[in-house]
Amino acid sequence: MIPILDLKAQYTALREEIHQALDAVLESGNFVLGPDVRALEEEVAAYCGCAYGVGVASGTDALRLCFAALGIGPGDEVITTPFTFVATANTISRSGATPVFVDIDPPTYNLDPEAVAAAVTPRTKAIVPVHLYGQPADMDPILEIAERYGLAVIEDAAQAIGAEYKGRRAGSMGLCGCLSFYPTKNLGAYGDAGMVVTNDPALAERVDVLRRQGGKTKYYHDVVGFNSRLDTVQAAILRVKLRHLERWQEARRQIARRYDALLADLPVTTPYVRPDVRHVYHQYTIRAPQRDALVEHLQRQGIGTMIYYPLPLHRQKLYADLGLAEGSLPHSEAAAREVLSLPMYPELTAEQQVQIASAIAAFYGASLEG
Ligand SMILES: *Cc1c(COP(=O)(O)O)cnc(C)c1O
């Protein structure tokens, strides 16, 4: 049995450190924000090449609070990709603005800058590139479009902490970056948590006010806010894990190189990696002919896989009113039909990878050596 993700292996290795950190928080009696959250904000911001970090309750809230801080709302349009997790877009909708879905660049699954440029209207306020699977989107042309039209760029870096584009870290290139510490992410808490990272002090300040009911002084409220603070327990756990993150990122990258070699001669398409990026492999995602039959075959062999994502957002019921028919964003739709994510976590062994690759080879009637 090889699961797609094994969180227990990581916990087992860190048990002592985690329990020490937890004990310290429980003894302190401070459970919301506090010194651990402030320290984590500084450490994560530094890791991301940003001056400021503001811890919030989830990656979804990181996006939501950014849109609120920028005053994005009814009548506004925000350009993004349909080939992403729903929170990228439903937070735009929650703000009252309209998500404008444009198609992806097929090899990287990320926003196609030309499609972004073509979608700009006088109502456009922002662009939300997603660094899908841990590979940064092609940011320079996106930033150029944003500059030309005066748009904010909010990076959905939920899957890409530590990824780099031309030497710049995910989250540091646009106006701000939104991180998720959902347990399955490369840096995962033991519950929900997220962070906004930015180099813009005014934005950091606005998100800070918004997350604490719209005011910095208790019981004095300047704006309509949210309750979206980062728990101290999660911050303490994340601080322990952050010390190991680079090692885990390198392990993921090595696992990806091994998959690349093992799968090279099989009829699947291994991930395309831009030469100017550091991919952190939140997922190792292939394109596979007869994908659904392959999933069943692997399942019978006890190998876990996942499809991120089986239905692009413009084809979801929640966005039926956008009127984007099947075929309107063909690259996203083709990706949804063909992608398959294989087991990926730092503790995955070379032997397990051989087992996975052999099972894939057997499905296609090939041999690994072939
Ligand atoms: C995980 C994720 C989010 C949301 O993060 P949560 O912490 O689960 O709210 C947003 N966007 C993308 C691309 C994600 O993968």
mmCIF file of C-alpha atoms and ligand atoms in Angstrom:
data_model
loop_
_atom_site.group_PDB
_atom_site.id
_atom_site.type_symbol
_atom_site.label_atom_id
_atom_site.label_comp_id
_atom_site.label_asym_id
_atom_site.label_seq_id
_atom_site.Cartn_x
_atom_site.Cartn_y
_atom_site.Cartn_z
ATOM 1 C CA MET A 1 0.000 0.000 0.000
ATOM 2 C CA ILE A 2 1.515 3.339 -1.090
ATOM 3 C CA PRO A 3 -0.680 6.336 -0.219
ATOM 4 C CA ILE A 4 -0.606 9.539 -2.264
ATOM 5 C CA LEU A 5 0.454 11.325 0.903
ATOM 6 C CA ASP A 6 1.759 10.095 4.269
ATOM 7 C CA LEU A 7 1.592 12.723 7.022
ATOM 8 C CA LYS A 8 2.234 10.180 9.755
ATOM 9 C CA ALA A 9 5.816 9.551 8.590
ATOM 10 C CA GLN A 10 6.691 13.217 9.047
ATOM 11 C CA TYR A 11 4.962 13.414 12.425
ATOM 12 C CA THR A 12 6.780 10.345 13.686
ATOM 13 C CA ALA A 13 10.135 11.888 12.783
ATOM 14 C CA LEU A 14 9.289 15.215 14.489
ATOM 15 C CA ARG A 15 7.286 13.937 17.472
ATOM 16 C CA GLU A 16 9.698 15.199 20.164
ATOM 17 C CA GLU A 17 10.129 18.678 18.716
ATOM 18 C CA ILE A 18 6.405 19.071 18.070
ATOM 19 C CA HIS A 19 5.428 18.027 21.572
ATOM 20 C CA GLN A 20 7.935 20.402 23.144
ATOM 21 C CA ALA A 21 6.560 23.294 21.107
ATOM 22 C CA LEU A 22 2.961 22.323 21.918
ATOM 23 C CA ASP A 23 3.691 22.039 25.637
ATOM 24 C CA ALA A 24 5.217 25.498 25.666
ATOM 25 C CA VAL A 25 2.088 26.997 24.094
ATOM 26 C CA LEU A 26 -0.285 25.121 26.388
ATOM 27 C CA GLU A 27 1.744 26.254 29.416
ATOM 28 C CA SER A 28 1.771 29.864 28.208
ATOM 29 C CA GLY A 29 -2.006 30.162 28.138
ATOM 30 C CA ASN A 30 -1.858 32.284 24.940
ATOM 31 C CA PHE A 31 -3.724 30.646 22.093
ATOM 32 C CA VAL A 32 -4.427 33.309 19.489
ATOM 33 C CA LEU A 33 -1.692 35.414 17.823
ATOM 34 C CA GLY A 34 1.097 36.205 20.326
ATOM 35 C CA PRO A 35 4.898 35.889 20.105
ATOM 36 C CA ASP A 36 4.946 32.546 18.242
ATOM 37 C CA VAL A 37 2.704 33.955 15.535
ATOM 38 C CA ARG A 38 4.850 37.099 15.254
ATOM 39 C CA ALA A 39 8.010 35.000 15.042
ATOM 40 C CA LEU A 40 6.474 32.712 12.421
ATOM 41 C CA GLU A 41 5.380 35.732 10.385
ATOM 42 C CA GLU A 42 8.932 37.041 10.342
ATOM 43 C CA GLU A 43 10.439 33.656 9.538
ATOM 44 C CA VAL A 44 8.005 32.807 6.744
ATOM 45 C CA ALA A 45 8.231 36.308 5.265
ATOM 46 C CA ALA A 46 12.039 36.001 5.208
ATOM 47 C CA TYR A 47 11.808 32.524 3.658
ATOM 48 C CA CYS A 48 9.588 33.976 0.930
ATOM 49 C CA GLY A 49 11.800 36.999 0.289
ATOM 50 C CA CYS A 50 9.203 39.393 1.716
ATOM 51 C CA ALA A 51 9.366 42.090 4.372
ATOM 52 C CA TYR A 52 6.012 41.311 6.007
ATOM 53 C CA GLY A 53 3.892 38.291 6.862
ATOM 54 C CA VAL A 54 0.410 38.378 8.360
ATOM 55 C CA GLY A 55 -0.875 35.093 9.749
ATOM 56 C CA VAL A 56 -4.516 34.308 9.066
ATOM 57 C CA ALA A 57 -6.904 31.405 9.576
ATOM 58 C CA SER A 58 -6.422 29.688 6.186
ATOM 59 C CA GLY A 59 -5.143 30.101 2.655
ATOM 60 C CA THR A 60 -8.687 30.883 1.610
ATOM 61 C CA ASP A 61 -8.810 33.731 4.133
ATOM 62 C CA ALA A 62 -5.421 34.999 2.961
ATOM 63 C CA LEU A 63 -6.997 35.518 -0.479
ATOM 64 C CA ARG A 64 -10.214 36.886 0.957
ATOM 65 C CA LEU A 65 -8.499 39.423 3.184
ATOM 66 C CA CYS A 66 -6.246 40.588 0.325
ATOM 67 C CA PHE A 67 -9.262 41.286 -1.883
ATOM 68 C CA ALA A 68 -10.942 43.109 1.011
ATOM 69 C CA ALA A 69 -7.777 45.095 1.773
ATOM 70 C CA LEU A 70 -7.578 46.188 -1.868
ATOM 71 C CA GLY A 71 -11.221 47.248 -1.901
ATOM 72 C CA ILE A 72 -12.073 44.771 -4.651
ATOM 73 C CA GLY A 73 -15.835 44.337 -4.831
ATOM 74 C CA PRO A 74 -19.020 44.527 -6.901
ATOM 75 C CA GLY A 75 -18.490 45.665 -10.478
ATOM 76 C CA ASP A 76 -14.826 44.650 -10.473
ATOM 77 C CA GLU A 77 -13.278 41.850 -12.503
ATOM 78 C CA VAL A 78 -10.376 39.660 -11.426
ATOM 79 C CA ILE A 79 -8.570 37.542 -14.006
ATOM 80 C CA THR A 80 -7.526 34.045 -12.955
ATOM 81 C CA THR A 81 -7.174 30.436 -14.041
ATOM 82 C CA PRO A 82 -9.997 27.885 -13.985
ATOM 83 C CA PHE A 83 -7.499 25.062 -13.434
ATOM 84 C CA THR A 84 -7.017 25.473 -9.696
ATOM 85 C CA PHE A 85 -8.563 24.792 -6.319
ATOM 86 C CA VAL A 86 -11.964 26.418 -5.909
ATOM 87 C CA ALA A 87 -10.780 28.888 -3.246
ATOM 88 C CA THR A 88 -8.757 30.862 -5.811
ATOM 89 C CA ALA A 89 -12.030 31.923 -7.424
ATOM 90 C CA ASN A 90 -14.754 31.656 -4.785
ATOM 91 C CA THR A 91 -12.899 34.254 -2.715
ATOM 92 C CA ILE A 92 -13.147 36.601 -5.714
ATOM 93 C CA SER A 93 -16.877 35.895 -5.883
ATOM 94 C CA ARG A 94 -17.228 36.368 -2.095
ATOM 95 C CA SER A 95 -15.705 39.831 -2.440
ATOM 96 C CA GLY A 96 -18.544 40.690 -4.811
ATOM 97 C CA ALA A 97 -16.245 40.854 -7.849
ATOM 98 C CA THR A 98 -16.446 38.576 -10.892
ATOM 99 C CA PRO A 99 -13.766 36.011 -11.656
ATOM 100 C CA VAL A 100 -12.739 36.136 -15.300
ATOM 101 C CA PHE A 101 -11.366 32.738 -16.250
ATOM 102 C CA VAL A 102 -8.734 32.536 -18.971
ATOM 103 C CA ASP A 103 -6.994 29.471 -20.312
ATOM 104 C CA ILE A 104 -3.720 27.903 -19.226
ATOM 105 C CA ASP A 105 -0.386 27.260 -20.860
ATOM 106 C CA PRO A 106 -0.696 23.467 -21.357
ATOM 107 C CA PRO A 107 2.835 22.314 -20.424
ATOM 108 C CA THR A 108 2.921 24.170 -17.083
ATOM 109 C CA TYR A 109 -0.837 24.240 -16.305
ATOM 110 C CA ASN A 110 -0.396 27.881 -15.258
ATOM 111 C CA LEU A 111 -2.035 31.084 -16.546
ATOM 112 C CA ASP A 112 -1.238 31.909 -20.166
ATOM 113 C CA PRO A 113 -0.056 35.564 -20.125
ATOM 114 C CA GLU A 114 -1.415 36.203 -23.635
ATOM 115 C CA ALA A 115 -4.849 35.050 -22.549
ATOM 116 C CA VAL A 116 -4.580 37.348 -19.524
ATOM 117 C CA ALA A 117 -3.722 40.354 -21.721
ATOM 118 C CA ALA A 118 -6.687 39.622 -23.984
ATOM 119 C CA ALA A 119 -9.099 39.532 -21.022
ATOM 120 C CA VAL A 120 -8.308 42.966 -19.547
ATOM 121 C CA THR A 121 -11.280 45.373 -19.565
ATOM 122 C CA PRO A 122 -11.868 48.769 -17.917
ATOM 123 C CA ARG A 123 -13.399 46.856 -14.980
ATOM 124 C CA THR A 124 -10.340 44.649 -14.360
ATOM 125 C CA LYS A 125 -8.790 45.306 -10.941
ATOM 126 C CA ALA A 126 -6.454 42.395 -10.343
ATOM 127 C CA ILE A 127 -4.797 39.259 -11.700
ATOM 128 C CA VAL A 128 -4.480 36.120 -9.578
ATOM 129 C CA PRO A 129 -1.829 33.764 -10.949
ATOM 130 C CA VAL A 130 -1.684 30.374 -9.245
ATOM 131 C CA HIS A 131 1.646 28.571 -8.988
ATOM 132 C CA LEU A 132 0.069 25.197 -9.596
ATOM 133 C CA TYR A 133 1.624 22.004 -8.232
ATOM 134 C CA GLY A 134 4.585 24.061 -6.932
ATOM 135 C CA GLN A 135 5.793 25.588 -10.219
ATOM 136 C CA PRO A 136 5.628 29.390 -10.552
ATOM 137 C CA ALA A 137 3.535 30.923 -13.301
ATOM 138 C CA ASP A 138 5.323 32.965 -15.985
ATOM 139 C CA MET A 139 5.332 36.103 -13.839
ATOM 140 C CA ASP A 140 7.282 38.676 -15.884
ATOM 141 C CA PRO A 141 4.695 39.087 -18.667
ATOM 142 C CA ILE A 142 1.891 38.984 -16.085
ATOM 143 C CA LEU A 143 3.565 41.726 -14.036
ATOM 144 C CA GLU A 144 4.080 43.735 -17.232
ATOM 145 C CA ILE A 145 0.370 43.560 -18.091
ATOM 146 C CA ALA A 146 -0.474 44.560 -14.518
ATOM 147 C CA GLU A 147 1.897 47.509 -14.693
ATOM 148 C CA ARG A 148 0.518 48.628 -18.056
ATOM 149 C CA TYR A 149 -3.106 48.660 -16.832
ATOM 150 C CA GLY A 150 -2.540 49.506 -13.159
ATOM 151 C CA LEU A 151 -3.721 46.139 -11.814
ATOM 152 C CA ALA A 152 -2.832 44.399 -8.566
ATOM 153 C CA VAL A 153 -1.166 40.984 -8.815
ATOM 154 C CA ILE A 154 -2.119 38.649 -5.984
ATOM 155 C CA GLU A 155 -0.153 35.416 -6.134
ATOM 156 C CA ASP A 156 -1.968 32.298 -5.027
ATOM 157 C CA ALA A 157 1.162 30.616 -3.678
ATOM 158 C CA ALA A 158 -0.749 28.046 -1.609
ATOM 159 C CA GLN A 159 1.054 25.191 -3.395
ATOM 160 C CA ALA A 160 4.357 26.929 -3.956
ATOM 161 C CA ILE A 161 6.041 28.142 -0.772
ATOM 162 C CA GLY A 162 9.771 28.306 -1.546
ATOM 163 C CA ALA A 163 9.335 27.970 -5.319
ATOM 164 C CA GLU A 164 11.369 30.421 -7.400
ATOM 165 C CA TYR A 165 10.971 32.234 -10.708
ATOM 166 C CA LYS A 166 14.192 33.781 -12.037
ATOM 167 C CA GLY A 167 15.575 33.707 -8.510
ATOM 168 C CA ARG A 168 12.533 35.375 -6.920
ATOM 169 C CA ARG A 169 10.433 33.438 -4.449
ATOM 170 C CA ALA A 170 6.747 32.705 -4.907
ATOM 171 C CA GLY A 171 4.690 35.338 -3.112
ATOM 172 C CA SER A 172 7.315 38.081 -3.428
ATOM 173 C CA MET A 173 6.768 39.079 -7.061
ATOM 174 C CA GLY A 174 3.266 40.511 -7.081
ATOM 175 C CA LEU A 175 1.747 42.973 -4.623
ATOM 176 C CA CYS A 176 1.310 40.061 -2.226
ATOM 177 C CA GLY A 177 1.317 36.298 -1.957
ATOM 178 C CA CYS A 178 -1.237 34.049 -0.289
ATOM 179 C CA LEU A 179 0.045 30.957 1.483
ATOM 180 C CA SER A 180 -1.852 27.988 2.864
ATOM 181 C CA PHE A 181 -0.614 25.813 5.698
ATOM 182 C CA TYR A 182 -3.380 23.247 5.198
ATOM 183 C CA PRO A 183 -1.959 19.935 6.499
ATOM 184 C CA THR A 184 -1.220 18.521 3.043
ATOM 185 C CA LYS A 185 0.727 21.563 1.774
ATOM 186 C CA ASN A 186 4.551 21.551 1.623
ATOM 187 C CA LEU A 187 4.554 23.400 4.960
ATOM 188 C CA GLY A 188 1.491 22.005 6.718
ATOM 189 C CA ALA A 189 -0.054 22.764 10.099
ATOM 190 C CA TYR A 190 -2.214 20.356 12.126
ATOM 191 C CA GLY A 191 -5.345 22.224 11.184
ATOM 192 C CA ASP A 192 -6.194 25.255 9.054
ATOM 193 C CA ALA A 193 -3.764 28.169 8.802
ATOM 194 C CA GLY A 194 -2.539 30.630 6.192
ATOM 195 C CA MET A 195 -0.510 33.786 5.658
ATOM 196 C CA VAL A 196 -0.316 36.864 3.478
ATOM 197 C CA VAL A 197 3.256 37.802 2.576
ATOM 198 C CA THR A 198 4.100 41.150 0.986
ATOM 199 C CA ASN A 199 6.683 43.889 0.635
ATOM 200 C CA ASP A 200 3.990 46.558 0.908
ATOM 201 C CA PRO A 201 3.738 47.893 4.473
ATOM 202 C CA ALA A 202 0.330 49.512 3.890
ATOM 203 C CA LEU A 203 -1.184 46.275 2.626
ATOM 204 C CA ALA A 204 0.309 44.291 5.523
ATOM 205 C CA GLU A 205 -1.212 46.814 7.925
ATOM 206 C CA ARG A 206 -4.664 46.625 6.298
ATOM 207 C CA VAL A 207 -4.693 42.809 6.364
ATOM 208 C CA ASP A 208 -3.558 42.908 10.005
ATOM 209 C CA VAL A 209 -6.486 45.192 10.907
ATOM 210 C CA LEU A 210 -8.976 43.149 8.877
ATOM 211 C CA ARG A 211 -8.026 39.840 10.504
ATOM 212 C CA ARG A 212 -8.762 41.246 14.002
ATOM 213 C CA GLN A 213 -12.313 42.484 13.584
ATOM 214 C CA GLY A 214 -11.248 45.644 11.772
ATOM 215 C CA GLY A 215 -9.370 47.377 14.572
ATOM 216 C CA LYS A 216 -5.950 47.357 16.219
ATOM 217 C CA THR A 217 -7.197 48.546 19.607
ATOM 218 C CA LYS A 218 -9.504 46.120 21.359
ATOM 219 C CA TYR A 219 -13.182 47.134 21.064
ATOM 220 C CA TYR A 220 -12.427 50.058 18.727
ATOM 221 C CA HIS A 221 -13.179 49.197 15.111
ATOM 222 C CA ASP A 222 -12.211 51.277 12.107
ATOM 223 C CA VAL A 223 -13.479 49.085 9.284
ATOM 224 C CA VAL A 224 -15.727 46.059 8.759
ATOM 225 C CA GLY A 225 -13.339 43.242 9.551
ATOM 226 C CA PHE A 226 -13.124 39.500 9.919
ATOM 227 C CA ASN A 227 -12.138 37.071 12.634
ATOM 228 C CA SER A 228 -9.251 35.394 10.854
ATOM 229 C CA ARG A 229 -6.312 35.043 13.189
ATOM 230 C CA LEU A 230 -3.650 32.364 13.219
ATOM 231 C CA ASP A 231 -3.756 30.040 16.241
ATOM 232 C CA THR A 232 -0.656 30.061 18.434
ATOM 233 C CA VAL A 233 -0.606 26.260 18.542
ATOM 234 C CA GLN A 234 -0.447 26.089 14.752
ATOM 235 C CA ALA A 235 2.241 28.788 14.644
ATOM 236 C CA ALA A 236 4.409 26.888 17.135
ATOM 237 C CA ILE A 237 4.057 23.687 15.096
ATOM 238 C CA LEU A 238 4.792 25.527 11.862
ATOM 239 C CA ARG A 239 7.918 27.101 13.365
ATOM 240 C CA VAL A 240 9.248 23.616 14.145
ATOM 241 C CA LYS A 241 8.421 22.398 10.649
ATOM 242 C CA LEU A 242 9.861 25.458 8.912
ATOM 243 C CA ARG A 243 13.296 24.466 10.194
ATOM 244 C CA HIS A 244 13.000 21.269 8.110
ATOM 245 C CA LEU A 245 11.286 22.712 5.060
ATOM 246 C CA GLU A 246 14.337 23.152 2.813
ATOM 247 C CA ARG A 247 15.368 19.544 3.407
ATOM 248 C CA TRP A 248 11.848 18.388 2.505
ATOM 249 C CA GLN A 249 11.777 20.578 -0.608
ATOM 250 C CA GLU A 250 15.046 19.041 -1.798
ATOM 251 C CA ALA A 251 13.699 15.549 -1.058
ATOM 252 C CA ARG A 252 10.617 16.316 -3.163
ATOM 253 C CA ARG A 253 12.834 17.552 -5.990
ATOM 254 C CA GLN A 254 14.936 14.411 -5.860
ATOM 255 C CA ILE A 255 11.842 12.205 -5.852
ATOM 256 C CA ALA A 256 10.641 14.115 -8.927
ATOM 257 C CA ARG A 257 13.957 13.503 -10.724
ATOM 258 C CA ARG A 258 13.641 9.795 -9.960
ATOM 259 C CA TYR A 259 10.083 9.694 -11.295
ATOM 260 C CA ASP A 260 11.243 11.579 -14.412
ATOM 261 C CA ALA A 261 13.867 8.895 -15.088
ATOM 262 C CA LEU A 262 11.640 5.933 -14.234
ATOM 263 C CA LEU A 263 8.751 7.129 -16.408
ATOM 264 C CA ALA A 264 10.816 8.514 -19.295
ATOM 265 C CA ASP A 265 10.090 5.713 -21.775
ATOM 266 C CA LEU A 266 6.439 5.177 -20.866
ATOM 267 C CA PRO A 267 3.541 6.723 -22.786
ATOM 268 C CA VAL A 268 2.850 9.243 -20.000
ATOM 269 C CA THR A 269 3.959 12.901 -20.056
ATOM 270 C CA THR A 270 6.158 13.808 -17.102
ATOM 271 C CA PRO A 271 6.039 17.363 -15.715
ATOM 272 C CA TYR A 272 7.505 20.116 -17.879
ATOM 273 C CA VAL A 273 9.678 22.373 -15.762
ATOM 274 C CA ARG A 274 10.548 25.841 -17.020
ATOM 275 C CA PRO A 275 14.327 26.341 -17.106
ATOM 276 C CA ASP A 276 14.025 29.563 -15.067
ATOM 277 C CA VAL A 277 12.154 28.154 -12.070
ATOM 278 C CA ARG A 278 12.663 26.155 -8.929
ATOM 279 C CA HIS A 279 9.741 23.721 -8.814
ATOM 280 C CA VAL A 280 8.911 22.538 -5.281
ATOM 281 C CA TYR A 281 6.653 19.664 -6.371
ATOM 282 C CA HIS A 282 3.677 20.128 -4.132
ATOM 283 C CA GLN A 283 2.389 17.527 -6.584
ATOM 284 C CA TYR A 284 4.104 15.334 -9.148
ATOM 285 C CA THR A 285 1.533 15.398 -11.913
ATOM 286 C CA ILE A 286 1.686 13.476 -15.176
ATOM 287 C CA ARG A 287 -0.586 13.384 -18.200
ATOM 288 C CA ALA A 288 -1.710 9.854 -18.841
ATOM 289 C CA PRO A 289 -3.521 8.239 -21.777
ATOM 290 C CA GLN A 290 -6.552 6.218 -20.557
ATOM 291 C CA ARG A 291 -6.169 8.064 -17.286
ATOM 292 C CA ASP A 292 -9.252 6.747 -15.506
ATOM 293 C CA ALA A 293 -8.432 3.109 -16.294
ATOM 294 C CA LEU A 294 -4.881 3.718 -15.052
ATOM 295 C CA VAL A 295 -6.266 5.087 -11.779
ATOM 296 C CA GLU A 296 -8.280 1.888 -11.278
ATOM 297 C CA HIS A 297 -5.305 -0.275 -12.164
ATOM 298 C CA LEU A 298 -3.089 1.533 -9.628
ATOM 299 C CA GLN A 299 -5.809 1.391 -7.014
ATOM 300 C CA ARG A 300 -5.973 -2.400 -7.420
ATOM 301 C CA GLN A 301 -2.201 -2.457 -6.799
ATOM 302 C CA GLY A 302 -2.661 -0.426 -3.620
ATOM 303 C CA ILE A 303 -1.192 2.752 -5.080
ATOM 304 C CA GLY A 304 -2.936 6.010 -4.222
ATOM 305 C CA THR A 305 -3.345 8.752 -6.809
ATOM 306 C CA MET A 306 -5.400 11.935 -7.062
ATOM 307 C CA ILE A 307 -6.794 14.080 -9.834
ATOM 308 C CA TYR A 308 -6.141 17.775 -9.255
ATOM 309 C CA TYR A 309 -8.579 18.867 -10.660
ATOM 310 C CA PRO A 310 -11.253 16.783 -12.378
ATOM 311 C CA LEU A 311 -13.530 19.684 -13.383
ATOM 312 C CA PRO A 312 -12.199 23.165 -14.224
ATOM 313 C CA LEU A 313 -13.909 25.951 -12.321
ATOM 314 C CA HIS A 314 -15.644 27.496 -15.350
ATOM 315 C CA ARG A 315 -17.520 24.180 -15.758
ATOM 316 C CA GLN A 316 -18.564 23.931 -12.099
ATOM 317 C CA LYS A 317 -22.202 24.393 -11.153
ATOM 318 C CA LEU A 318 -21.298 27.399 -9.027
ATOM 319 C CA TYR A 319 -20.098 29.247 -12.132
ATOM 320 C CA ALA A 320 -22.884 28.141 -14.492
ATOM 321 C CA ASP A 321 -24.092 31.761 -14.645
ATOM 322 C CA LEU A 322 -20.827 32.818 -16.303
ATOM 323 C CA GLY A 323 -22.104 30.927 -19.352
ATOM 324 C CA LEU A 324 -18.740 29.411 -20.290
ATOM 325 C CA ALA A 325 -19.698 26.401 -22.408
ATOM 326 C CA GLU A 326 -17.721 23.216 -22.765
ATOM 327 C CA GLY A 327 -14.866 23.915 -25.193
ATOM 328 C CA SER A 328 -14.539 27.562 -24.165
ATOM 329 C CA LEU A 329 -11.246 27.009 -22.296
ATOM 330 C CA PRO A 330 -9.994 23.884 -24.067
ATOM 331 C CA HIS A 331 -6.517 23.606 -22.536
ATOM 332 C CA SER A 332 -7.931 23.602 -19.008
ATOM 333 C CA GLU A 333 -10.569 21.083 -19.990
ATOM 334 C CA ALA A 334 -7.999 18.773 -21.618
ATOM 335 C CA ALA A 335 -5.772 18.991 -18.532
ATOM 336 C CA ALA A 336 -8.724 18.053 -16.312
ATOM 337 C CA ARG A 337 -9.279 14.939 -18.450
ATOM 338 C CA GLU A 338 -5.627 13.860 -18.547
ATOM 339 C CA VAL A 339 -3.770 14.785 -15.355
ATOM 340 C CA LEU A 340 -2.890 12.389 -12.585
ATOM 341 C CA SER A 341 -0.890 13.121 -9.447
ATOM 342 C CA LEU A 342 1.318 10.340 -8.113
ATOM 343 C CA PRO A 343 2.380 9.734 -4.497
ATOM 344 C CA MET A 344 4.629 12.632 -3.421
ATOM 345 C CA TYR A 345 5.977 13.289 0.057
ATOM 346 C CA PRO A 346 9.553 13.677 1.318
ATOM 347 C CA GLU A 347 9.601 10.241 2.957
ATOM 348 C CA LEU A 348 8.629 8.338 -0.220
ATOM 349 C CA THR A 349 11.376 5.765 -0.862
ATOM 350 C CA ALA A 350 13.165 4.886 -4.097
ATOM 351 C CA GLU A 351 11.826 1.310 -3.797
ATOM 352 C CA GLN A 352 8.263 2.597 -3.562
ATOM 353 C CA GLN A 353 8.864 4.737 -6.640
ATOM 354 C CA VAL A 354 10.086 1.703 -8.597
ATOM 355 C CA GLN A 355 6.946 -0.146 -7.516
ATOM 356 C CA ILE A 356 4.757 2.752 -8.700
ATOM 357 C CA ALA A 357 6.589 3.076 -12.026
ATOM 358 C CA SER A 358 6.440 -0.701 -12.599
ATOM 359 C CA ALA A 359 2.706 -0.691 -12.029
ATOM 360 C CA ILE A 360 2.302 2.152 -14.532
ATOM 361 C CA ALA A 361 4.526 0.317 -17.032
ATOM 362 C CA ALA A 362 2.489 -2.866 -16.616
ATOM 363 C CA PHE A 363 -0.720 -0.975 -17.339
ATOM 364 C CA TYR A 364 0.669 0.167 -20.697
ATOM 365 C CA GLY A 365 2.105 -3.277 -21.431
ATOM 366 C CA ALA A 366 5.613 -1.883 -21.221
ATOM 367 C CA SER A 367 8.524 -2.853 -19.049
ATOM 368 C CA LEU A 368 10.494 -0.344 -16.991
ATOM 369 C CA GLU A 369 13.748 -1.115 -18.778
ATOM 370 C CA GLY A 370 12.001 -0.850 -22.181
HETATM 371 C C1 LIG B 1 -4.932 24.886 -0.627
HETATM 372 C C2 LIG B 1 -5.217 25.946 -1.615
HETATM 373 C C3 LIG B 1 -5.948 27.112 -1.295
HETATM 374 C C4 LIG B 1 -6.694 27.293 -0.011
HETATM 375 O O1 LIG B 1 -6.008 27.088 1.136
HETATM 376 P P1 LIG B 1 -6.765 26.626 2.487
HETATM 377 O O2 LIG B 1 -5.721 26.811 3.507
HETATM 378 O O3 LIG B 1 -7.191 25.210 2.303
HETATM 379 O O4 LIG B 1 -7.929 27.541 2.688
HETATM 380 C C5 LIG B 1 -6.046 28.103 -2.249
HETATM 381 N N1 LIG B 1 -5.513 27.961 -3.471
HETATM 382 C C6 LIG B 1 -4.841 26.857 -3.831
HETATM 383 C C7 LIG B 1 -4.248 26.784 -5.199
HETATM 384 C C8 LIG B 1 -4.684 25.799 -2.922
HETATM 385 O O5 LIG B 1 -4.024 24.700 -3.300
#
